[in-house]
GROMACS .gro file of C-alpha atoms in nm:
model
  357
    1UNK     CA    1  -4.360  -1.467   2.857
    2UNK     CA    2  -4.243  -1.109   2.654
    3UNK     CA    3  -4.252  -0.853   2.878
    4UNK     CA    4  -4.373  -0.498   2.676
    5UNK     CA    5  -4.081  -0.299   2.586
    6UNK     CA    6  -4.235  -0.002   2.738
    7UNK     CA    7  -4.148  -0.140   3.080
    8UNK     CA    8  -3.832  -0.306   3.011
    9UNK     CA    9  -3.714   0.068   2.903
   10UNK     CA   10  -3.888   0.180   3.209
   11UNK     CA   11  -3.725  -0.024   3.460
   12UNK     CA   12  -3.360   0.006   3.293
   13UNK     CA   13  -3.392   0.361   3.321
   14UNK     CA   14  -3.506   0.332   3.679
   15UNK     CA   15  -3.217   0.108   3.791
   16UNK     CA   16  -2.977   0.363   3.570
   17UNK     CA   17  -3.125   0.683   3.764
   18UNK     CA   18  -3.065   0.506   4.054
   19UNK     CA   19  -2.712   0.366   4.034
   20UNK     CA   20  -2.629   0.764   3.895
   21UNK     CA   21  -2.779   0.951   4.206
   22UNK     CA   22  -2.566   0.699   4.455
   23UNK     CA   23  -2.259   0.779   4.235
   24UNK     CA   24  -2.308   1.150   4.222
   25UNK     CA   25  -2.444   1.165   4.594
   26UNK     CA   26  -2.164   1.304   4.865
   27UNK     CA   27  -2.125   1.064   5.117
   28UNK     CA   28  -2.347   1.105   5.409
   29UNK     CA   29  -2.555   1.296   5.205
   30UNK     CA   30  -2.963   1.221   5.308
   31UNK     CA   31  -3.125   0.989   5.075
   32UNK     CA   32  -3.485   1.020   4.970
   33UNK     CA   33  -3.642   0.716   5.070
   34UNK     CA   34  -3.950   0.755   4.824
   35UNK     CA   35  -3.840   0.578   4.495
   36UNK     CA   36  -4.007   0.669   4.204
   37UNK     CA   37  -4.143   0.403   3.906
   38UNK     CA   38  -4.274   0.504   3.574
   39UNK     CA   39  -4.403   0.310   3.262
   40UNK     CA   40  -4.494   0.497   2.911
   41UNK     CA   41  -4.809   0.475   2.774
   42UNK     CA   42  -4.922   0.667   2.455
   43UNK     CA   43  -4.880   1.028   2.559
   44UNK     CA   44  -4.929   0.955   2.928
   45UNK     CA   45  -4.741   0.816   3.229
   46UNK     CA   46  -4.819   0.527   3.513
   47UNK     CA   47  -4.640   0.653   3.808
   48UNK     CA   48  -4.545   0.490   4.085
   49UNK     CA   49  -4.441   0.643   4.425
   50UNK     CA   50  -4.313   0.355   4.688
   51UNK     CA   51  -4.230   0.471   5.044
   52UNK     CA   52  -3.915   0.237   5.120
   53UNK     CA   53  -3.811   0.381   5.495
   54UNK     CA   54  -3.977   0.197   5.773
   55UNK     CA   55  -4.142   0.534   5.880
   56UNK     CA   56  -4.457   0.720   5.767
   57UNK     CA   57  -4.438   0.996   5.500
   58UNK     CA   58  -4.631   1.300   5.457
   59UNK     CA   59  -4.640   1.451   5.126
   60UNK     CA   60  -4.806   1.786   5.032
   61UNK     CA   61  -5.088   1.624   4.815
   62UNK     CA   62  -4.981   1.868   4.482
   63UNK     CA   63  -4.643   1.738   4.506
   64UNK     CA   64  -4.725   1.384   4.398
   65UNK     CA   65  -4.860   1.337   4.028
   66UNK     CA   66  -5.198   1.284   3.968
   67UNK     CA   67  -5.476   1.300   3.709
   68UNK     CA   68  -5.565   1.683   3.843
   69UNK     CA   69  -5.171   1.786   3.829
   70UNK     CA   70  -5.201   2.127   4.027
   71UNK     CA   71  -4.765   2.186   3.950
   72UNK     CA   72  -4.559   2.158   3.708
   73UNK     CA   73  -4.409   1.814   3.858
   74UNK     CA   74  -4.234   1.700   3.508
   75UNK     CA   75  -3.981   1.807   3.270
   76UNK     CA   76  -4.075   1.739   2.901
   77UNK     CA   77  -3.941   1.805   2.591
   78UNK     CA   78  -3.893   1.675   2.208
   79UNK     CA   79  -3.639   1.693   1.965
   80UNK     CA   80  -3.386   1.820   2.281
   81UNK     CA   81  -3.641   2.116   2.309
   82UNK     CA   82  -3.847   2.173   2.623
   83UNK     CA   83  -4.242   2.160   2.597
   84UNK     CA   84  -4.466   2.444   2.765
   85UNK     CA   85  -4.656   2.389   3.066
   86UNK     CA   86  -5.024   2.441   3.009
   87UNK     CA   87  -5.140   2.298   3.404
   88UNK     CA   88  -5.239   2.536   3.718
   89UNK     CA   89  -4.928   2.717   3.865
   90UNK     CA   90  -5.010   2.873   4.147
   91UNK     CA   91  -4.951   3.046   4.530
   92UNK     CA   92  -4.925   2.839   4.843
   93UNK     CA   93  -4.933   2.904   5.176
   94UNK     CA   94  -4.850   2.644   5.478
   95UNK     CA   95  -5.064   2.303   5.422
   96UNK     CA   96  -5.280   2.200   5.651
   97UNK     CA   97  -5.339   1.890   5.763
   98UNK     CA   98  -5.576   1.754   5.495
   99UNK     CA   99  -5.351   1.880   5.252
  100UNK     CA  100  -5.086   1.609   5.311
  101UNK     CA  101  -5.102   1.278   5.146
  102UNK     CA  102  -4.996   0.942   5.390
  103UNK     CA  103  -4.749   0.652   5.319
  104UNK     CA  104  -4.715   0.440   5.524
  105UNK     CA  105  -4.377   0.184   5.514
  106UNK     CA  106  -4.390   0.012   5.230
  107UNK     CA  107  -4.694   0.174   5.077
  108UNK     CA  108  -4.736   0.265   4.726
  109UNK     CA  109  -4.885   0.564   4.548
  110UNK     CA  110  -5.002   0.444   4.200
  111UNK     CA  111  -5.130   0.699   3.949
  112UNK     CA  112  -5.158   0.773   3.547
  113UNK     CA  113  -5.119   1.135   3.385
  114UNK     CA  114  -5.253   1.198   3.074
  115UNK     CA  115  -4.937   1.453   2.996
  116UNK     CA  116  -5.147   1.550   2.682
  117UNK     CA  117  -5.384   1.736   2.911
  118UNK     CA  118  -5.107   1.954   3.095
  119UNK     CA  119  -4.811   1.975   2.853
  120UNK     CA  120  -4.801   2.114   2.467
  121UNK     CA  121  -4.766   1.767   2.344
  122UNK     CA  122  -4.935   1.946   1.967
  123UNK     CA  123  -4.706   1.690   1.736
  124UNK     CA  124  -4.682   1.286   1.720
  125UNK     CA  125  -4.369   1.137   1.807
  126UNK     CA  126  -4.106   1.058   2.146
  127UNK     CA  127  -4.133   1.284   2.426
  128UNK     CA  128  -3.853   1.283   2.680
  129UNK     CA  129  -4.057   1.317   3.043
  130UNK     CA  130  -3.870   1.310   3.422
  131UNK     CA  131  -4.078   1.357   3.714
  132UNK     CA  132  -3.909   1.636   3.921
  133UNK     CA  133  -4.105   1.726   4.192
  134UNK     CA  134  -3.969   1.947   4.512
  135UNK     CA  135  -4.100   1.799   4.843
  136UNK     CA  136  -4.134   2.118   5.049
  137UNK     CA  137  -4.303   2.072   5.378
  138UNK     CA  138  -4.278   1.676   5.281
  139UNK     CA  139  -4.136   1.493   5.630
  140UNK     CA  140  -4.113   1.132   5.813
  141UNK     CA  141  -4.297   1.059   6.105
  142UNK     CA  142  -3.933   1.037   6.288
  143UNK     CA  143  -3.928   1.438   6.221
  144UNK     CA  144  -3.756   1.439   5.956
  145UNK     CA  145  -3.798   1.661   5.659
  146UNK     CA  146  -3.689   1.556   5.328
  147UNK     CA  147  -3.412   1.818   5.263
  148UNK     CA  148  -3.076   1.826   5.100
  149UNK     CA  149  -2.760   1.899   5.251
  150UNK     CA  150  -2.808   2.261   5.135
  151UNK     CA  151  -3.178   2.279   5.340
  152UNK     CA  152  -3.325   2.272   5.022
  153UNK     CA  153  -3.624   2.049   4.940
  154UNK     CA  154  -3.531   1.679   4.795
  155UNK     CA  155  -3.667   1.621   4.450
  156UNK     CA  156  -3.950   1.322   4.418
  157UNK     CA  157  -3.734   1.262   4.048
  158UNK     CA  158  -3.779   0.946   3.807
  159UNK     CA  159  -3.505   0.831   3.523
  160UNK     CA  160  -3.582   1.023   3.185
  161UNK     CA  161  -3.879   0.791   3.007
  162UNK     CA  162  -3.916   0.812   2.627
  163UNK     CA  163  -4.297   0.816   2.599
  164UNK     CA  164  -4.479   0.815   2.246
  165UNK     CA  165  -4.731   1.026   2.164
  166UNK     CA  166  -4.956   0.924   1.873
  167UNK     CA  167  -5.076   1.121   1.546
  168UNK     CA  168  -5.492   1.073   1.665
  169UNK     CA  169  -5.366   1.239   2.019
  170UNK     CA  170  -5.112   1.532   1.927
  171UNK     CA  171  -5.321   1.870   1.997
  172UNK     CA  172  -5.522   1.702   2.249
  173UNK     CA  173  -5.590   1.924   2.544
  174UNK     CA  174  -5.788   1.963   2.850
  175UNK     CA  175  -5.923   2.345   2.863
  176UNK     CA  176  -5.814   2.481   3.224
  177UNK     CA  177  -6.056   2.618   3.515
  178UNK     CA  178  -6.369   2.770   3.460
  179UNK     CA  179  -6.397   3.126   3.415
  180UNK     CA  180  -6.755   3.169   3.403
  181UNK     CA  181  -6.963   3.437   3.573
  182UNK     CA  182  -7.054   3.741   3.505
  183UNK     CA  183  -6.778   4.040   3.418
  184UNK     CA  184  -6.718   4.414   3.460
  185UNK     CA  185  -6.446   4.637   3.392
  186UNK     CA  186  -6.354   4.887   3.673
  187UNK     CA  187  -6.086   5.132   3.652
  188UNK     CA  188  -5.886   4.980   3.317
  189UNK     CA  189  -5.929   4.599   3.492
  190UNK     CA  190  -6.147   4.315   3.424
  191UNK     CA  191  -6.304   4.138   3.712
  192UNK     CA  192  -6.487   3.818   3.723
  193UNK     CA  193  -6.701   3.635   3.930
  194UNK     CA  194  -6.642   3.928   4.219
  195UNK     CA  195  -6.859   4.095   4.492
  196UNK     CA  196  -6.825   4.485   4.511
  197UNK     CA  197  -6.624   4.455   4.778
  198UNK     CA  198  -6.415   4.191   4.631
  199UNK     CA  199  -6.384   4.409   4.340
  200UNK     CA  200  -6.274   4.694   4.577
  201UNK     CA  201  -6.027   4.487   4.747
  202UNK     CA  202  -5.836   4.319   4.469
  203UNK     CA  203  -5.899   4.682   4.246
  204UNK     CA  204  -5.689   4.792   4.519
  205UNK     CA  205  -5.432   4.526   4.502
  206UNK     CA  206  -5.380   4.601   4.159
  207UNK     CA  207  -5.285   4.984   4.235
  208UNK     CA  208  -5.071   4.819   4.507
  209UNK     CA  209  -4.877   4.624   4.305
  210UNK     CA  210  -4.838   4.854   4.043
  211UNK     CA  211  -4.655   5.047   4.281
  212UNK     CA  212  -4.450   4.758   4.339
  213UNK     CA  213  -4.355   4.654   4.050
  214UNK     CA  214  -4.230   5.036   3.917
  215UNK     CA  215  -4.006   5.038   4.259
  216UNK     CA  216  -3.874   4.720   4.196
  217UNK     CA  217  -3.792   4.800   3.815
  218UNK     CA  218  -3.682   5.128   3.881
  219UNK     CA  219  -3.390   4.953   4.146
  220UNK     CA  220  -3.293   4.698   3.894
  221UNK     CA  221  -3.236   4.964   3.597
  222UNK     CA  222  -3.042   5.183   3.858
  223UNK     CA  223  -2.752   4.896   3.893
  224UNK     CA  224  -2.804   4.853   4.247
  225UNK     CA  225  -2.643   4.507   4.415
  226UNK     CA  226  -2.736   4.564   4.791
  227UNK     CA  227  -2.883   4.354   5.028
  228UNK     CA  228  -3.212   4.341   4.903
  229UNK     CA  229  -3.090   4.186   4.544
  230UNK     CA  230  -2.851   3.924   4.701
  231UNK     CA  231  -3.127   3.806   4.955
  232UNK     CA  232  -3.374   3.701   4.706
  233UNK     CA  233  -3.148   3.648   4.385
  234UNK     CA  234  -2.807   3.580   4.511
  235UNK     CA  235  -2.508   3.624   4.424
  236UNK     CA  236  -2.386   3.893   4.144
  237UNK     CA  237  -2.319   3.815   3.782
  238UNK     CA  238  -2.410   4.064   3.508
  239UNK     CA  239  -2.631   3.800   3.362
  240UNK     CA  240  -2.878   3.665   3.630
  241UNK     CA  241  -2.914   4.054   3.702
  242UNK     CA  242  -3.011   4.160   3.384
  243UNK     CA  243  -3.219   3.853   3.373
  244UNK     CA  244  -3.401   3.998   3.708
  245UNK     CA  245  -3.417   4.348   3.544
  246UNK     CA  246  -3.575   4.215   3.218
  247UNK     CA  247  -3.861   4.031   3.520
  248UNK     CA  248  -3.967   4.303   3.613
  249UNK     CA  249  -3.959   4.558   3.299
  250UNK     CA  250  -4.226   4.230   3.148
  251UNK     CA  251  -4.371   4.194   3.497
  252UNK     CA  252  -4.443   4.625   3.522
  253UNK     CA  253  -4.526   4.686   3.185
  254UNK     CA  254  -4.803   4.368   3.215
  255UNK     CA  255  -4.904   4.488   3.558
  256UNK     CA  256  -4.991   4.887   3.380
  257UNK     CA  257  -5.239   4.773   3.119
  258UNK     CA  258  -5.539   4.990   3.145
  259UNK     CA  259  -5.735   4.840   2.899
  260UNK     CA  260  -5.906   4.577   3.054
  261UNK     CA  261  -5.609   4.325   2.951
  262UNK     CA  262  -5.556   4.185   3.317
  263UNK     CA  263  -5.855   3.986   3.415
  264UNK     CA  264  -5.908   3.913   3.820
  265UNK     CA  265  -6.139   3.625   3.858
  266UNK     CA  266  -6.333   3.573   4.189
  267UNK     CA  267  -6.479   3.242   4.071
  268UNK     CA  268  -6.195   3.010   4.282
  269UNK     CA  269  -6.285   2.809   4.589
  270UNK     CA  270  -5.925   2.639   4.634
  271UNK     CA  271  -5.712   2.675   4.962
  272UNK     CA  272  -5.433   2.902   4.754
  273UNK     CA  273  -5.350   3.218   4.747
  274UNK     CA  274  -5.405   3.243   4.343
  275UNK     CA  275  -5.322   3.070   4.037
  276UNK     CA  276  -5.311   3.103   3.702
  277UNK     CA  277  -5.193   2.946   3.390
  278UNK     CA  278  -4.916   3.063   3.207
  279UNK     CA  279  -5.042   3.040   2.854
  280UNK     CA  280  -5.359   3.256   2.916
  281UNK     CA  281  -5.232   3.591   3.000
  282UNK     CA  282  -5.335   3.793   3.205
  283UNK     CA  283  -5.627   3.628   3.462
  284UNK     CA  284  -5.574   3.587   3.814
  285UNK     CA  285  -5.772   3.331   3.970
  286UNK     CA  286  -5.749   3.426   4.310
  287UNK     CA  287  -5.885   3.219   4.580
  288UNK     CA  288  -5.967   3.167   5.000
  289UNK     CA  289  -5.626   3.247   5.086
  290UNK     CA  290  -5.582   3.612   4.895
  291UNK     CA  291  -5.861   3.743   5.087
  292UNK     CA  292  -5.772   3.758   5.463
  293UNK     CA  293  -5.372   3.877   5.338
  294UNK     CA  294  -5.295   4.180   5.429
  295UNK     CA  295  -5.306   4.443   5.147
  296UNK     CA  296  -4.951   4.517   5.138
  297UNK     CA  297  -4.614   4.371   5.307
  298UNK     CA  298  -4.511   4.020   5.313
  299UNK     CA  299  -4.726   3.775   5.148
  300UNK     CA  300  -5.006   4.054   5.054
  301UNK     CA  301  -5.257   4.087   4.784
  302UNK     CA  302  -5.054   4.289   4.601
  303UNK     CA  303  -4.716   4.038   4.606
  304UNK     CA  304  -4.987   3.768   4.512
  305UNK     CA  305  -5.081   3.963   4.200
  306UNK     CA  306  -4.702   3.992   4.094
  307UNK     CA  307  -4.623   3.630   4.205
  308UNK     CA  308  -4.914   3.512   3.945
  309UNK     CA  309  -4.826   3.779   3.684
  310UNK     CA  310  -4.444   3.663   3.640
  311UNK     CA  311  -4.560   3.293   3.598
  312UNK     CA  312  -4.716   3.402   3.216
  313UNK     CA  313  -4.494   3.302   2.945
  314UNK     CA  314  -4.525   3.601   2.784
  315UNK     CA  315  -4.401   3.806   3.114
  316UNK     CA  316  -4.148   3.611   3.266
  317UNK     CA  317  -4.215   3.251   3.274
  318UNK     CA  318  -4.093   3.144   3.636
  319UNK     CA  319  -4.213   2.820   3.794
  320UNK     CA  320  -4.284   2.732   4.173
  321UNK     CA  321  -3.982   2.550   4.319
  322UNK     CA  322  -4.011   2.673   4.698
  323UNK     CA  323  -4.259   2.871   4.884
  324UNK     CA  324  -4.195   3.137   5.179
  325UNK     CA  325  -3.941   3.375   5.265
  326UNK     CA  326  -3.728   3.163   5.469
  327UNK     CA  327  -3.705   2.896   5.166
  328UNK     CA  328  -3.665   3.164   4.904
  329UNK     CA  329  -3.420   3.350   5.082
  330UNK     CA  330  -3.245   2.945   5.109
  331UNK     CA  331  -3.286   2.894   4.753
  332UNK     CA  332  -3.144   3.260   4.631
  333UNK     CA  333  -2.786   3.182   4.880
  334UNK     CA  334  -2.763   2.789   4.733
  335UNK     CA  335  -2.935   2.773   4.353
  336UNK     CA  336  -2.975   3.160   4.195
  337UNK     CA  337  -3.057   3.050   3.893
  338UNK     CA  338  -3.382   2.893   4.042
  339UNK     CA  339  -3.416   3.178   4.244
  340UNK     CA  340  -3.447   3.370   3.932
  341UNK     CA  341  -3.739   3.135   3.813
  342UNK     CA  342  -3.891   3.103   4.139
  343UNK     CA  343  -4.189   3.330   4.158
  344UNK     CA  344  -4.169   3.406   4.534
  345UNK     CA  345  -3.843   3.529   4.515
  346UNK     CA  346  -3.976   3.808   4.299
  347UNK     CA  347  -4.285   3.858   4.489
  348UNK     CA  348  -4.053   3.937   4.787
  349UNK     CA  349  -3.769   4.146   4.592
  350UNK     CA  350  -4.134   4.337   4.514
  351UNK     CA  351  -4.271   4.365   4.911
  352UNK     CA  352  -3.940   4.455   5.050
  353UNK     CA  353  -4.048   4.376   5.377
  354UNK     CA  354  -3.834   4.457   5.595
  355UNK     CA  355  -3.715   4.708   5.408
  356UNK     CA  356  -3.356   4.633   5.252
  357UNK     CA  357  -3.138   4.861   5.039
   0.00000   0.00000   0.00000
């Protein structure tokens, strides 16, 4: 019986991942005991997520892959070049309990993304894809969280898959969220979908942040390396701080249009704070969670509009790789360089709450 090369590739690369992580892991070190599968199919991925422990797992549903990807959960690219998100990114709070997905010992979690409909798969040919998924908030019914040595969330990661994408597919895209509704423009903004007095409230957050966003550039091009850079970028080099400055000249200067350029729409029943997506600058979907935050200070409605704003790719093009202070703060001492494309870490620089120099 031939078995389709697809899979043979699939499963060589799986037993390859595997036998590299146990050779690069420290000895001790926690192991993640969901093991990841994945087959090629044209332009689109089977995955397969088997809980091996002899304990129950709780996953954060839009951590796992699914037709509806709500993250950027995989790294793609052609030719050696990395291919552009097009999916939701957007800001989380705490999940709740029906926000977790359950596996039980044993249990698999079987699913196929269409990668066409999230990523800028625009040409025919082999596509490199690795799931690489953080598993914040993701624990064992022992207690345990799934965390590295460093605290910092264990990655739900696959082998690299080559995965053909055909001529009669390249271009093929899935449009994102609505948008509908009626629209006004108050004040130099656009707002969709909104009530007067969600109009007044987010208006509002936009003035906020605004104010944010000049402090926080204004620090940056003043050279300063105190304690509130190091806590939420790390430590020093001339490069990852110009790389912060350069955030937050895009992320200011996108904030200030006047001319009806940055678009909040109303129109989003989720349990996030906001999302957006990055290649349709500049609307803010913002959703249950923005609306009870406070209006400044830590997690606010004005940090929520700068989160969103620096995940464009024309501003500063950072992804979502922890949420909340205490993990940013985490991620800035262990991994800068993801602190500097995580977009809570500059929603927090931004807030300054408590105030640091």
């Amino acid at each position: 019986m031939s078995v389709p090369v697809a899979r043979i590739a699939a499963v060589t690369a799986i037993l390859c991942g595997g036998i590299a992580v146990a050779l690069a892991a420290p000895r001790n070190a926690p192991v993640n005991p969901l093991r990841v599968g994945m087959f090629a199919g044209d332009g689109a991925v089977e995955v397969i997520v088997t809980n091996t422990s002899n304990k129950v797992a709780r996953v954060p549903k839009w951590q796992l892959p699914s037709g509806e990807l709500q993250a950027n959960l995989f790294r793609v690219s052609r030719d050696g070049q990395p291919v552009a998100y097009e999916g939701m990114l957007a800001k989380r709070g705490l999940p709740g309990p029906s926000d977790f997905a359950i596996l039980r010992p044993g249990q698999s979690y079987r699913t196929v993304v269409d990668l066409g409909e999230f990523y800028a798969l625009d040409k025919a040919g082999q596509y490199t894809v690795t799931l690489s998924s953080p598993l914040q908030h993701a624990s064992m019914s022992d207690g345990r969280m799934l965390r590295t040595s460093r605290g910092l969330p264990m990655l739900l990661q696959s082998a690299p898959l080559q995965v053909w994408n055909s001529a009669a597919r390249a271009g093929h895209k899935k449009p994102g969220s609505g948008g509908g509704g009626s629209t006004t423009v108050v004040n130099g903004v656009t707002f969709a979908s909104c009530s007067s007095t969600q109009i007044n409230q987010s208006g509002q957050a936009v003035v906020d942040a605004r104010g944010y966003t000049q402090n926080a550039r204004n620090y940056l091009a003043g050279g300063t390396v105190g304690a509130r850079y190091t806590t939420w970028f790390g430590s020093y080099t001339s490069s990852r701080y110009n790389t912060a400055s350069s955030h937050f000249v895009a992320i200011d200067n996108a904030m200030d249009q006047s001319g009806g350029q940055v678009k909040i729409n109303c129109g989003c029943n989720g349990s996030e704070y906001a999302h957006v997506y990055a290649n349709r600058p500049y609307e803010i979907f913002v959703c249950r969670a923005f609306w009870p935050a406070p209006a400044k200070g830590t997690d606010s409605k004005a940090g929520t509009l700068i989160h969103e704003m620096s995940h464009f790719d024309v501003v500063a093009g950072t992804n979502d790789w922890v949420y909340g202070q205490s993990a940013a703060k985490n991620l800035a001492a262990t991994n800068p360089t993801n602190a500097l494309d995580n977009a809570d870490n500059h929603e927090y620089f931004a807030e300054n709450n408590p105030s640091q120099n």
